[in-house]
C-alpha angles and dihedrals in degrees: 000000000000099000101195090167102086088131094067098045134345133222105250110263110243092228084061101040079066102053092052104043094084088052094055090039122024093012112049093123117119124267092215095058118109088230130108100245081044089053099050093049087051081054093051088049101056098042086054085061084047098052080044100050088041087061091054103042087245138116129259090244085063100068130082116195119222161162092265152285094323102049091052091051083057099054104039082057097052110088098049136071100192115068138163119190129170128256094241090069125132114246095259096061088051090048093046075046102054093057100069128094091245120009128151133202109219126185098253100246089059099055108108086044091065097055111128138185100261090035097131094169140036126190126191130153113253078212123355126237100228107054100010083238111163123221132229094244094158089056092044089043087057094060099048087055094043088053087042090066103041086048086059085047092055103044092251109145090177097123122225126199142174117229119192124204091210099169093121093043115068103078093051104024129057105238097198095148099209080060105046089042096228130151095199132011136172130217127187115209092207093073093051107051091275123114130275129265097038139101149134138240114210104211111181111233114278105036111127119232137216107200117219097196118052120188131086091026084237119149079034097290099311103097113019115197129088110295123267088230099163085051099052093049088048094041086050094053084049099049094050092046094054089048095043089050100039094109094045091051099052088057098043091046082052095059099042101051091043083059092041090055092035086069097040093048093058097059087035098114098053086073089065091245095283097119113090120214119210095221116212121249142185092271096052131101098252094227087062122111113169122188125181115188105187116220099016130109104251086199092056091050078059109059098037083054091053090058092049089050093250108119112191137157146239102215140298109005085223085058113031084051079061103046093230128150104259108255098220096042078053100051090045085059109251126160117248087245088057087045099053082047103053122115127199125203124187124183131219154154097303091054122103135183099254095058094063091078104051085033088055092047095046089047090052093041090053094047086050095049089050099044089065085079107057109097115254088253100046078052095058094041098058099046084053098057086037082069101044087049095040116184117354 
């Protein structure tokens, strides 16, 4: 098997696996009970958030544990009413979006352009799920908090604050937030070699929550249920893990995908130059590798790779389940027939060097297979608008 989907979910790291194994064994008990063995899990508990909030910059206050990204993108939405978010979000953060009273989707290099008076969020991808591209969120930071203080200037006590989705970041990015500049920010364990189903939202101090989940008063009131403890200790192993190994990873991505594209590119030219390949950049998550193939059932891609043991994406896993056009791949223009034909690979700890040939290889023969089906004049239509949009 050749799993090129890392971006989507994560084999549980083994360094994790043992952290966790006493809390879903020995220590079940619940970090809420007055009793000793209680006691000692809810400490457990609580130096987990501290290892978490160590690997950010950030204070223990400032992190709320929770079910996952999802969850965290919620809840980091639910006290405004005026949002922005870009239009390379994942669809949790539209949907999280949509429910507010006044929210906007801007192209991403238009953000800070479309602050207004009564903006009281901003959302933007540390780095987006569907081409790995990473955004400029120090830039964007500098002008909230340029706003911020002309707002003061003004007499304008409308808040404004940045949030970052930052689930694809952690093993390539440092995430320190002082450095980054963010107010909220929102992390997913299961990207990263952690579990499922946990996660964690980063709120400043002094950012005010909404909780979405009353009950118990745990989290501080913010996320009421019995603590995934298992799953914090295991989310903060991994965490640490990702931000301890960033450098490294980003040497290790480079190599692999240098020797990925050396491979396509040398059979490029028996696709007759249709398929489009999405090229890395500076400004790209290193473990990306984006295909389009225009014309050409992605699906179908798919399926003909999982019989050959290559298992790839395409696009985000909350999209692709519900057979949408992918919003991003929309906004940047694309035809419906580039859409449908778009592959996502992600990279990721079960990938060596040696699989990128045969992946490579697998990925080409596929496309060719598939190719045979697209009419003559389709054909000649789409090499003709592969020209006119050159390279993604």
């Amino acid at each position: 098997m050749i799993y090129l989907d890392h971006a989507a979910a994560t084999p549980l790291l083994p360094a994790v696996r043992i952290a966790m194994e006493p809390y879903l064994s020995d220590q079940f008990f619940n970090p809420s009970a007055l009793y000793l063995p209680a006691i000692r899990v809810r400490e457990a508990y609580e130096n987990a958030r501290q290892e978490l909030a160590m690997a950010l910059g950030a204070k223990s206050a400032e992190i709320t544990l929770t079910a996952g990204a999802t969850e965290s993108i919620h809840l980091a939405f639910q006290p405004f009413k005026n949002v922005i978010i870009s239009d390379m979000e994942h669809p949790a953060v539209r949907a999280a979006a949509a429910a507010r009273p006044n929210s906007r989707i801007v192209r991403r290099g238009y953000i800070t352009e479309a602050i207004k008076p009564d903006t009281e969020l901003i959302s933007v991808a540390l780095a987006d799920s569907i081409f790995g591209s990473i955004a400029p969120i120090a830039k964007i930071a500098a002008a909230v908090k340029t706003e911020r203080a002309n707002r003061k200037k003004s007499g304008n006590n409308t808040p404004i604050y940045l949030h970052t989705d930052a689930s694809q970041a952690p093993n390539l990015i440092n995430l320190n937030v002082a450095r980054l500049g963010i107010d909220l920010m929102t992390i997913s364990a299961s990207k990263i070699g952690g579990p499922k189903q946990v996660g964690l939202l980063y709120a400043k101090a002094g950012v005010e929550l909404t909780p979405l989940i009353s009950g118990g008063g745990q989290e501080n009131g913010l996320r009421s249920g019995t603590e995934n403890v298992a799953g914090v200790i295991g989310f903060a192993t991994a965490l640490k893990h990702a931000q301890g190994h960033a450098h490294a990873n980003q040497k290790h991505y480079n190599k692999l995908t240098d020797e990925f594209y050396k491979h396509f590119h040398r059979d490029f030219n028996l696709l007759d130059e249709y398929c489009i390949l999405a090229t890395r950049t500076g400004k790209t998550l290193a473990n990306f590798i984006t295909i389009i193939a225009p014309g050409i059932d992605a699906e179908r891609l798919v399926y003909l790779l999982e019989t050959k043991g290559v298992y790839v994406a395409t696009g985000s896993a909350c999209s692709a389940k519900n057979h949408e056009e992918n919003p991003t791949l929309k906004a940047y223009g694309y035809r419906p027939e580039w859409i449908f034909g778009y592959l996502r690979i992600t990279l990721g700890s079960t990938n060596t060097l040696d699989q990128m040939q045969p992946a490579a290889e697998a990925i080409l023969d596929a496309i060719r297979t598939e190719s045979k089906r697209i009419p003559a004049d389709t054909l000649k239509f789409i090499q003709q608008e592969t020209k006119r949009l050159a390279i993604v």
